[in-house]
Amino acid sequence: MVAGESGLGKSTLVNSLFLTDLYKDRKLLNAEERINQTVEIVKHTVDIEEKGVKLKLTIVDTPGFGDAVNNTECWKPITDYIDQQFEQYFRDESGLNRKNIQDNRVHCCLYFISPFGHGLRPVDVEFMKALHEKVNIVPLIAKADCLIPSEIRKLKERIREEIDKFGIKVYQFPECDSDEDEEFKQQDRELKESAPFAVIGSNTVVEAKGQRVRGRLYPWGIVEVENQAHCDFVKLRNMLIRTHMHDLKDVTCDVHYENYRAQCIQQMTSKLTQDNRIESPIPILPLPTPDTETEKLIKMKDEELRRMQEMLQKMQQQMQDQ
Ligand code: GDP
């Protein structure tokens, strides 16, 4: 998932990361249209191949975030979306066809921070706090070519301090195994020290030192997206697709989803003890208006849910009997 104020280069970075052109049909709203705009959730899928391994990624964009005059709770559609994916997974997992579940849970949220401010803005703090128990947040400094290296260092330090101060839990890179070789350990250290990654995106290929590279051509020079002396793009890409993809999924599964699941089960059992009869055990979040196909599916799922309720009641009974 990508989130952050519009214009910070989210679409450009996604295109640069996955070498696609996902946003050619995007309609940009004017200021008037954006005043009352609500946050949308737009999904794209991309197929990529990394070292011979084919991956199908879903990119969830959140246009409209932070654009309205009043941004109170503008992250609500985003948290609802994440919860809906957990809810769907929970239903599927408790259903009959548990082996072929399509996992649409959000495994990572790239959160774009403006390079122009002096650290986090209130909306950044509130957004990250609203999401940090639900998803792996990877904060990024957007448009890093707007800052010189010393400014980037200062901004990174400040953001790290503020993340600590406000108790925000961003994604923590796992400890490196002690038996890894020295080169790997060094790369791991550099990765951790670089957070929050300062990134640059570009939709154009330019010529730099005789080579065609993704970059931005300015009257005074070229910034290269994949040049590690220019920004942390390569670190971010490697981490997302190569080195930490599994860990991101594991943390989603073992921490964020487990929290959601535990809450659901707790709600279900406390409702059961209250009235020994449940109408709707799983919190039903606003889902889009269903068509007939979806209605059929919902009926099926309700049926599964009913079976689950019966099972729970039996378990409850057994517990009381013991
Ligand atoms: P989004 O609204 O967050 O998706 O932002 P876009 O990707 O549409 O980018 C908004 C504008 O910023 C466009 O003119 C991009 O060309 C420009 N842009 C994107 N990435 C960068 C970057 O890394 N550095 C600079 N300086 N400009 C960028």
mmCIF file of C-alpha atoms and ligand atoms in Angstrom:
data_model
loop_
_atom_site.group_PDB
_atom_site.id
_atom_site.type_symbol
_atom_site.label_atom_id
_atom_site.label_comp_id
_atom_site.label_asym_id
_atom_site.label_seq_id
_atom_site.Cartn_x
_atom_site.Cartn_y
_atom_site.Cartn_z
ATOM 1 C CA MET A 1 0.000 0.000 0.000
ATOM 2 C CA VAL A 2 1.173 3.513 -0.696
ATOM 3 C CA ALA A 3 -0.090 6.471 1.292
ATOM 4 C CA GLY A 4 0.780 10.105 1.784
ATOM 5 C CA GLU A 5 -0.200 13.555 0.625
ATOM 6 C CA SER A 6 -0.853 13.845 -3.107
ATOM 7 C CA GLY A 7 1.972 15.155 -5.245
ATOM 8 C CA LEU A 8 4.705 13.542 -3.133
ATOM 9 C CA GLY A 9 5.630 11.166 -5.946
ATOM 10 C CA LYS A 10 3.822 7.965 -4.899
ATOM 11 C CA SER A 11 2.700 6.983 -8.384
ATOM 12 C CA THR A 12 6.086 7.790 -9.875
ATOM 13 C CA LEU A 13 7.858 5.696 -7.242
ATOM 14 C CA VAL A 14 5.555 2.713 -7.773
ATOM 15 C CA ASN A 15 6.223 2.908 -11.515
ATOM 16 C CA SER A 16 9.957 3.118 -10.845
ATOM 17 C CA LEU A 17 9.912 0.233 -8.359
ATOM 18 C CA PHE A 18 8.071 -2.188 -10.600
ATOM 19 C CA LEU A 19 9.023 -0.744 -14.008
ATOM 20 C CA THR A 20 5.415 -0.246 -15.020
ATOM 21 C CA ASP A 21 3.145 2.567 -16.084
ATOM 22 C CA LEU A 22 0.185 2.006 -13.813
ATOM 23 C CA TYR A 23 -1.245 5.465 -13.732
ATOM 24 C CA LYS A 24 -1.668 6.455 -17.390
ATOM 25 C CA ASP A 25 -5.461 6.735 -17.044
ATOM 26 C CA ARG A 26 -5.356 8.600 -13.761
ATOM 27 C CA LYS A 27 -7.592 11.679 -13.618
ATOM 28 C CA LEU A 28 -6.134 14.408 -11.436
ATOM 29 C CA LEU A 29 -8.709 16.527 -9.623
ATOM 30 C CA ASN A 30 -8.524 20.312 -9.464
ATOM 31 C CA ALA A 31 -8.379 22.211 -6.149
ATOM 32 C CA GLU A 32 -12.139 22.774 -6.016
ATOM 33 C CA GLU A 33 -12.885 19.105 -6.578
ATOM 34 C CA ARG A 34 -10.364 18.146 -3.928
ATOM 35 C CA ILE A 35 -11.850 20.321 -1.158
ATOM 36 C CA ASN A 36 -14.464 17.748 -0.171
ATOM 37 C CA GLN A 37 -12.772 14.745 -1.661
ATOM 38 C CA THR A 38 -12.779 11.620 0.404
ATOM 39 C CA VAL A 39 -9.943 9.136 0.365
ATOM 40 C CA GLU A 40 -10.344 6.522 -2.336
ATOM 41 C CA ILE A 41 -8.857 3.051 -2.427
ATOM 42 C CA VAL A 42 -7.543 2.051 -5.839
ATOM 43 C CA LYS A 43 -6.064 -1.381 -6.508
ATOM 44 C CA HIS A 44 -3.659 -2.310 -9.293
ATOM 45 C CA THR A 45 -1.961 -5.621 -9.879
ATOM 46 C CA VAL A 46 1.482 -6.018 -11.368
ATOM 47 C CA ASP A 47 3.341 -9.128 -12.404
ATOM 48 C CA ILE A 48 7.053 -8.917 -11.868
ATOM 49 C CA GLU A 49 9.891 -11.356 -12.193
ATOM 50 C CA GLU A 50 12.720 -11.219 -9.715
ATOM 51 C CA LYS A 51 15.706 -13.496 -10.302
ATOM 52 C CA GLY A 52 13.494 -15.977 -12.138
ATOM 53 C CA VAL A 53 10.770 -15.906 -9.492
ATOM 54 C CA LYS A 54 7.402 -14.674 -10.734
ATOM 55 C CA LEU A 55 5.544 -12.445 -8.311
ATOM 56 C CA LYS A 56 2.057 -11.041 -8.484
ATOM 57 C CA LEU A 57 1.821 -7.883 -6.433
ATOM 58 C CA THR A 58 -1.217 -5.823 -5.575
ATOM 59 C CA ILE A 59 -0.580 -2.124 -5.193
ATOM 60 C CA VAL A 60 -3.188 -0.282 -3.160
ATOM 61 C CA ASP A 61 -3.171 3.447 -3.748
ATOM 62 C CA THR A 62 -4.984 5.920 -1.513
ATOM 63 C CA PRO A 63 -5.593 9.077 -3.600
ATOM 64 C CA GLY A 64 -7.151 11.995 -1.781
ATOM 65 C CA PHE A 65 -5.336 11.384 1.503
ATOM 66 C CA GLY A 66 -4.689 14.712 3.252
ATOM 67 C CA ASP A 67 -6.234 16.733 0.411
ATOM 68 C CA ALA A 68 -9.407 17.969 2.062
ATOM 69 C CA VAL A 69 -9.616 21.177 4.105
ATOM 70 C CA ASN A 70 -10.587 19.116 7.120
ATOM 71 C CA ASN A 71 -8.446 16.019 7.359
ATOM 72 C CA THR A 72 -9.837 14.690 10.616
ATOM 73 C CA GLU A 73 -9.874 10.905 10.446
ATOM 74 C CA CYS A 74 -8.956 10.926 6.756
ATOM 75 C CA TRP A 75 -7.172 7.616 7.382
ATOM 76 C CA LYS A 76 -10.491 5.921 8.270
ATOM 77 C CA PRO A 77 -11.152 4.509 4.742
ATOM 78 C CA ILE A 78 -7.600 3.141 4.820
ATOM 79 C CA THR A 79 -7.932 1.441 8.219
ATOM 80 C CA ASP A 80 -11.355 0.134 7.151
ATOM 81 C CA TYR A 81 -9.818 -1.328 4.009
ATOM 82 C CA ILE A 82 -7.083 -3.096 5.981
ATOM 83 C CA ASP A 83 -9.656 -4.469 8.450
ATOM 84 C CA GLN A 84 -11.864 -5.650 5.586
ATOM 85 C CA GLN A 85 -8.988 -7.698 4.202
ATOM 86 C CA PHE A 86 -8.393 -9.228 7.645
ATOM 87 C CA GLU A 87 -12.110 -9.911 7.976
ATOM 88 C CA GLN A 88 -12.235 -11.598 4.586
ATOM 89 C CA TYR A 89 -9.224 -13.717 5.482
ATOM 90 C CA PHE A 90 -10.743 -14.652 8.827
ATOM 91 C CA ARG A 91 -13.979 -15.740 7.115
ATOM 92 C CA ASP A 92 -12.077 -17.696 4.463
ATOM 93 C CA GLU A 93 -9.897 -19.351 7.051
ATOM 94 C CA SER A 94 -12.932 -20.504 9.000
ATOM 95 C CA GLY A 95 -14.647 -21.704 5.817
ATOM 96 C CA LEU A 96 -14.565 -24.941 3.890
ATOM 97 C CA ASN A 97 -12.011 -24.127 1.241
ATOM 98 C CA ARG A 98 -9.140 -23.193 3.515
ATOM 99 C CA LYS A 99 -6.408 -24.449 1.232
ATOM 100 C CA ASN A 100 -7.034 -21.965 -1.591
ATOM 101 C CA ILE A 101 -7.396 -18.713 0.255
ATOM 102 C CA GLN A 102 -6.444 -15.643 -1.702
ATOM 103 C CA ASP A 103 -4.423 -13.532 0.675
ATOM 104 C CA ASN A 104 -5.341 -9.883 0.148
ATOM 105 C CA ARG A 105 -4.062 -8.699 3.489
ATOM 106 C CA VAL A 106 -1.876 -5.587 3.312
ATOM 107 C CA HIS A 107 1.680 -6.653 4.008
ATOM 108 C CA CYS A 108 3.367 -3.276 3.855
ATOM 109 C CA CYS A 109 2.409 0.381 3.790
ATOM 110 C CA LEU A 110 4.902 2.797 2.269
ATOM 111 C CA TYR A 111 4.156 6.108 3.950
ATOM 112 C CA PHE A 112 5.473 9.194 2.146
ATOM 113 C CA ILE A 113 6.753 12.076 4.266
ATOM 114 C CA SER A 114 7.253 15.499 2.720
ATOM 115 C CA PRO A 115 10.881 16.605 2.287
ATOM 116 C CA PHE A 116 9.818 20.238 2.686
ATOM 117 C CA GLY A 117 8.817 20.294 6.345
ATOM 118 C CA HIS A 118 10.822 20.010 9.553
ATOM 119 C CA GLY A 119 9.986 16.432 10.350
ATOM 120 C CA LEU A 120 6.598 14.817 10.835
ATOM 121 C CA ARG A 121 3.412 16.824 10.468
ATOM 122 C CA PRO A 122 0.472 16.157 12.804
ATOM 123 C CA VAL A 123 -1.341 14.247 10.047
ATOM 124 C CA ASP A 124 1.714 11.983 9.607
ATOM 125 C CA VAL A 125 1.761 11.204 13.324
ATOM 126 C CA GLU A 126 -1.978 10.551 13.473
ATOM 127 C CA PHE A 127 -1.941 8.419 10.325
ATOM 128 C CA MET A 128 0.909 6.220 11.493
ATOM 129 C CA LYS A 129 -0.599 5.837 14.959
ATOM 130 C CA ALA A 130 -3.929 4.830 13.450
ATOM 131 C CA LEU A 131 -2.277 2.155 11.346
ATOM 132 C CA HIS A 132 0.725 0.890 13.256
ATOM 133 C CA GLU A 133 -1.103 -1.983 14.969
ATOM 134 C CA LYS A 134 -2.590 -3.139 11.662
ATOM 135 C CA VAL A 135 0.159 -3.011 9.090
ATOM 136 C CA ASN A 136 3.932 -2.836 8.613
ATOM 137 C CA ILE A 137 4.625 0.857 8.078
ATOM 138 C CA VAL A 138 7.756 1.769 6.140
ATOM 139 C CA PRO A 139 8.189 5.554 6.274
ATOM 140 C CA LEU A 140 9.870 7.210 3.286
ATOM 141 C CA ILE A 141 11.225 10.689 2.690
ATOM 142 C CA ALA A 142 9.732 11.624 -0.669
ATOM 143 C CA LYS A 143 11.480 13.568 -3.460
ATOM 144 C CA ALA A 144 14.861 13.298 -1.772
ATOM 145 C CA ASP A 145 16.513 15.145 -4.671
ATOM 146 C CA CYS A 146 15.077 18.350 -3.155
ATOM 147 C CA LEU A 147 17.526 18.079 -0.255
ATOM 148 C CA ILE A 148 21.304 18.075 0.030
ATOM 149 C CA PRO A 149 22.951 15.160 1.914
ATOM 150 C CA SER A 150 23.335 17.024 5.217
ATOM 151 C CA GLU A 151 19.658 18.052 5.108
ATOM 152 C CA ILE A 152 18.642 14.459 4.453
ATOM 153 C CA ARG A 153 20.729 13.275 7.415
ATOM 154 C CA LYS A 154 19.116 15.877 9.686
ATOM 155 C CA LEU A 155 15.597 15.117 8.507
ATOM 156 C CA LYS A 156 16.130 11.377 8.977
ATOM 157 C CA GLU A 157 17.400 11.940 12.500
ATOM 158 C CA ARG A 158 14.471 14.168 13.330
ATOM 159 C CA ILE A 159 11.927 11.721 11.948
ATOM 160 C CA ARG A 160 13.529 8.856 13.900
ATOM 161 C CA GLU A 161 13.365 10.949 17.100
ATOM 162 C CA GLU A 162 9.740 11.857 16.503
ATOM 163 C CA ILE A 163 8.766 8.267 15.751
ATOM 164 C CA ASP A 164 10.235 7.369 19.156
ATOM 165 C CA LYS A 165 8.740 10.345 20.949
ATOM 166 C CA PHE A 166 5.203 9.702 19.692
ATOM 167 C CA GLY A 167 5.415 5.967 20.313
ATOM 168 C CA ILE A 168 4.883 5.090 16.647
ATOM 169 C CA LYS A 169 5.674 1.470 15.828
ATOM 170 C CA VAL A 170 7.076 1.338 12.336
ATOM 171 C CA TYR A 171 8.262 -1.899 10.710
ATOM 172 C CA GLN A 172 11.346 -3.182 12.564
ATOM 173 C CA PHE A 173 13.930 -4.973 10.484
ATOM 174 C CA PRO A 174 14.647 -8.343 12.063
ATOM 175 C CA GLU A 175 17.958 -9.067 13.769
ATOM 176 C CA CYS A 176 20.588 -10.414 11.427
ATOM 177 C CA ASP A 177 21.620 -14.043 12.098
ATOM 178 C CA SER A 178 25.003 -14.202 13.831
ATOM 179 C CA ASP A 179 26.264 -16.863 11.391
ATOM 180 C CA GLU A 180 25.738 -14.638 8.318
ATOM 181 C CA ASP A 181 28.888 -13.552 6.479
ATOM 182 C CA GLU A 182 30.465 -10.165 7.192
ATOM 183 C CA GLU A 183 29.339 -8.625 3.891
ATOM 184 C CA PHE A 184 25.706 -9.506 4.571
ATOM 185 C CA LYS A 185 25.968 -8.140 8.113
ATOM 186 C CA GLN A 186 27.410 -4.900 6.781
ATOM 187 C CA GLN A 187 24.555 -4.547 4.252
ATOM 188 C CA ASP A 188 22.050 -5.232 7.011
ATOM 189 C CA ARG A 189 23.611 -2.538 9.208
ATOM 190 C CA GLU A 190 23.538 -0.020 6.359
ATOM 191 C CA LEU A 191 19.915 -0.861 5.637
ATOM 192 C CA LYS A 192 18.891 -0.229 9.230
ATOM 193 C CA GLU A 193 20.927 2.964 9.460
ATOM 194 C CA SER A 194 19.330 4.343 6.273
ATOM 195 C CA ALA A 195 15.774 4.266 7.609
ATOM 196 C CA PRO A 196 13.605 6.215 6.932
ATOM 197 C CA PHE A 197 14.639 5.709 3.307
ATOM 198 C CA ALA A 198 15.042 8.845 1.224
ATOM 199 C CA VAL A 199 13.693 8.044 -2.231
ATOM 200 C CA ILE A 200 13.539 9.509 -5.712
ATOM 201 C CA GLY A 201 11.230 8.359 -8.493
ATOM 202 C CA SER A 202 11.239 8.978 -12.218
ATOM 203 C CA ASN A 203 9.193 7.883 -15.197
ATOM 204 C CA THR A 204 11.919 8.771 -17.661
ATOM 205 C CA VAL A 205 15.105 7.166 -18.849
ATOM 206 C CA VAL A 206 18.037 9.535 -19.320
ATOM 207 C CA GLU A 207 21.623 9.169 -20.429
ATOM 208 C CA ALA A 208 24.213 9.435 -17.655
ATOM 209 C CA LYS A 209 27.896 8.737 -18.263
ATOM 210 C CA GLY A 210 27.067 6.893 -21.491
ATOM 211 C CA GLN A 211 24.454 4.671 -19.841
ATOM 212 C CA ARG A 212 20.655 4.772 -20.076
ATOM 213 C CA VAL A 213 19.286 5.022 -16.527
ATOM 214 C CA ARG A 214 16.071 5.993 -14.778
ATOM 215 C CA GLY A 215 16.653 9.516 -13.612
ATOM 216 C CA ARG A 216 15.649 13.143 -13.508
ATOM 217 C CA LEU A 217 17.339 15.560 -15.826
ATOM 218 C CA TYR A 218 17.838 19.046 -14.400
ATOM 219 C CA PRO A 219 19.581 22.005 -16.070
ATOM 220 C CA TRP A 220 22.423 21.492 -13.598
ATOM 221 C CA GLY A 221 22.729 17.722 -13.716
ATOM 222 C CA ILE A 222 21.126 14.328 -13.464
ATOM 223 C CA VAL A 223 19.825 12.507 -10.401
ATOM 224 C CA GLU A 224 19.846 8.768 -10.859
ATOM 225 C CA VAL A 225 17.133 6.791 -9.140
ATOM 226 C CA GLU A 226 19.278 3.679 -8.792
ATOM 227 C CA ASN A 227 22.499 5.396 -7.779
ATOM 228 C CA GLN A 228 23.068 4.632 -4.090
ATOM 229 C CA ALA A 229 25.007 7.864 -3.696
ATOM 230 C CA HIS A 230 21.896 9.778 -4.776
ATOM 231 C CA CYS A 231 19.159 8.071 -2.758
ATOM 232 C CA ASP A 232 17.974 4.892 -0.982
ATOM 233 C CA PHE A 233 15.768 3.620 -3.824
ATOM 234 C CA VAL A 234 17.831 0.445 -4.383
ATOM 235 C CA LYS A 235 17.807 -0.349 -0.662
ATOM 236 C CA LEU A 236 14.031 0.019 -0.576
ATOM 237 C CA ARG A 237 13.496 -2.104 -3.690
ATOM 238 C CA ASN A 238 15.817 -4.886 -2.508
ATOM 239 C CA MET A 239 14.274 -4.897 0.901
ATOM 240 C CA LEU A 240 10.702 -5.076 -0.446
ATOM 241 C CA ILE A 241 11.218 -7.636 -3.162
ATOM 242 C CA ARG A 242 14.276 -9.636 -2.187
ATOM 243 C CA THR A 243 15.458 -9.571 1.374
ATOM 244 C CA HIS A 244 12.437 -8.765 3.560
ATOM 245 C CA MET A 245 9.354 -9.786 1.615
ATOM 246 C CA HIS A 246 8.888 -12.931 3.673
ATOM 247 C CA ASP A 247 9.462 -11.170 6.949
ATOM 248 C CA LEU A 248 6.879 -8.513 6.032
ATOM 249 C CA LYS A 249 4.375 -11.278 5.333
ATOM 250 C CA ASP A 250 5.318 -13.153 8.511
ATOM 251 C CA VAL A 251 4.873 -10.069 10.694
ATOM 252 C CA THR A 252 1.506 -9.365 9.044
ATOM 253 C CA CYS A 253 0.440 -12.913 9.708
ATOM 254 C CA ASP A 254 1.918 -13.472 13.166
ATOM 255 C CA VAL A 255 1.424 -10.040 14.691
ATOM 256 C CA HIS A 256 -1.136 -7.836 12.921
ATOM 257 C CA TYR A 257 -3.533 -10.544 11.779
ATOM 258 C CA GLU A 258 -3.207 -12.432 15.069
ATOM 259 C CA ASN A 259 -4.189 -9.235 16.936
ATOM 260 C CA TYR A 260 -7.217 -8.849 14.717
ATOM 261 C CA ARG A 261 -8.167 -12.506 15.094
ATOM 262 C CA ALA A 262 -7.743 -12.454 18.867
ATOM 263 C CA GLN A 263 -9.962 -9.367 19.093
ATOM 264 C CA CYS A 264 -12.622 -11.020 16.943
ATOM 265 C CA ILE A 265 -12.643 -14.202 18.980
ATOM 266 C CA GLN A 266 -12.727 -12.233 22.204
ATOM 267 C CA GLN A 267 -15.714 -10.249 20.944
ATOM 268 C CA MET A 268 -17.424 -13.428 19.814
ATOM 269 C CA THR A 269 -16.971 -15.240 23.118
ATOM 270 C CA SER A 270 -17.940 -12.258 25.263
ATOM 271 C CA LYS A 271 -21.096 -11.815 23.169
ATOM 272 C CA LEU A 272 -21.806 -15.502 23.618
ATOM 273 C CA THR A 273 -21.478 -15.322 27.381
ATOM 274 C CA GLN A 274 -23.661 -12.228 27.423
ATOM 275 C CA ASP A 275 -26.697 -13.636 25.715
ATOM 276 C CA ASN A 276 -25.744 -17.151 24.652
ATOM 277 C CA ARG A 277 -26.867 -16.224 21.186
ATOM 278 C CA ILE A 278 -25.005 -14.200 18.581
ATOM 279 C CA GLU A 279 -26.364 -12.398 15.612
ATOM 280 C CA SER A 280 -23.208 -11.139 13.998
ATOM 281 C CA PRO A 281 -20.004 -12.184 15.744
ATOM 282 C CA ILE A 282 -17.488 -10.611 13.399
ATOM 283 C CA PRO A 283 -17.603 -6.825 13.199
ATOM 284 C CA ILE A 284 -19.093 -6.176 9.788
ATOM 285 C CA LEU A 285 -17.368 -3.242 8.164
ATOM 286 C CA PRO A 286 -18.941 -1.249 5.352
ATOM 287 C CA LEU A 287 -18.423 -3.352 2.253
ATOM 288 C CA PRO A 288 -19.329 -2.121 -1.243
ATOM 289 C CA THR A 289 -22.971 -2.667 -2.335
ATOM 290 C CA PRO A 290 -23.131 -6.301 -3.400
ATOM 291 C CA ASP A 291 -24.227 -7.498 -6.849
ATOM 292 C CA THR A 292 -26.025 -10.830 -7.270
ATOM 293 C CA GLU A 293 -22.781 -12.819 -7.521
ATOM 294 C CA THR A 294 -21.470 -11.180 -4.376
ATOM 295 C CA GLU A 295 -24.809 -11.728 -2.653
ATOM 296 C CA LYS A 296 -24.566 -15.450 -3.395
ATOM 297 C CA LEU A 297 -21.054 -15.448 -1.979
ATOM 298 C CA ILE A 298 -22.188 -13.567 1.106
ATOM 299 C CA LYS A 299 -24.979 -16.112 1.643
ATOM 300 C CA MET A 300 -22.422 -18.903 1.430
ATOM 301 C CA LYS A 301 -20.142 -17.126 3.860
ATOM 302 C CA ASP A 302 -23.054 -16.454 6.230
ATOM 303 C CA GLU A 303 -23.822 -20.144 6.144
ATOM 304 C CA GLU A 304 -20.196 -20.902 7.046
ATOM 305 C CA LEU A 305 -20.372 -18.318 9.769
ATOM 306 C CA ARG A 306 -23.524 -19.884 11.174
ATOM 307 C CA ARG A 307 -21.716 -23.229 11.330
ATOM 308 C CA MET A 308 -18.859 -21.565 13.120
ATOM 309 C CA GLN A 309 -21.232 -20.016 15.633
ATOM 310 C CA GLU A 310 -22.698 -23.430 16.343
ATOM 311 C CA MET A 311 -19.213 -24.805 16.815
ATOM 312 C CA LEU A 312 -18.363 -21.990 19.197
ATOM 313 C CA GLN A 313 -21.512 -22.559 21.173
ATOM 314 C CA LYS A 314 -20.607 -26.222 21.488
ATOM 315 C CA MET A 315 -17.120 -25.297 22.661
ATOM 316 C CA GLN A 316 -18.614 -22.861 25.141
ATOM 317 C CA GLN A 317 -20.933 -25.563 26.420
ATOM 318 C CA GLN A 318 -18.022 -27.972 26.799
ATOM 319 C CA MET A 319 -16.039 -25.378 28.715
ATOM 320 C CA GLN A 320 -18.962 -24.774 31.093
ATOM 321 C CA ASP A 321 -19.418 -28.523 31.563
ATOM 322 C CA GLN A 322 -15.773 -29.030 32.591
HETATM 323 P P1 GDP B 1 1.401 11.345 -6.289
HETATM 324 O O1 GDP B 1 0.252 12.284 -6.361
HETATM 325 O O2 GDP B 1 1.906 11.207 -4.901
HETATM 326 O O3 GDP B 1 1.137 10.031 -6.944
HETATM 327 O O4 GDP B 1 2.619 12.061 -7.070
HETATM 328 P P2 GDP B 1 3.125 11.841 -8.583
HETATM 329 O O5 GDP B 1 3.887 10.586 -8.721
HETATM 330 O O6 GDP B 1 1.983 12.059 -9.517
HETATM 331 O O7 GDP B 1 4.183 13.038 -8.722
HETATM 332 C C1 GDP B 1 3.809 14.400 -8.606
HETATM 333 C C2 GDP B 1 4.857 15.268 -9.288
HETATM 334 O O8 GDP B 1 6.116 15.135 -8.636
HETATM 335 C C3 GDP B 1 5.108 14.905 -10.756
HETATM 336 O O9 GDP B 1 5.360 16.089 -11.479
HETATM 337 C C4 GDP B 1 6.366 14.040 -10.689
HETATM 338 O O10 GDP B 1 7.110 14.101 -11.889
HETATM 339 C C5 GDP B 1 7.123 14.714 -9.559
HETATM 340 N N1 GDP B 1 7.991 13.750 -8.863
HETATM 341 C C6 GDP B 1 7.760 12.443 -8.648
HETATM 342 N N2 GDP B 1 8.778 11.873 -7.983
HETATM 343 C C7 GDP B 1 9.675 12.846 -7.765
HETATM 344 C C8 GDP B 1 10.967 12.883 -7.142
HETATM 345 O O11 GDP B 1 11.480 11.889 -6.625
HETATM 346 N N3 GDP B 1 11.625 14.094 -7.119
HETATM 347 C C9 GDP B 1 11.077 15.218 -7.660
HETATM 348 N N4 GDP B 1 11.780 16.329 -7.582
HETATM 349 N N5 GDP B 1 9.883 15.214 -8.266
HETATM 350 C C10 GDP B 1 9.184 14.053 -8.318
#
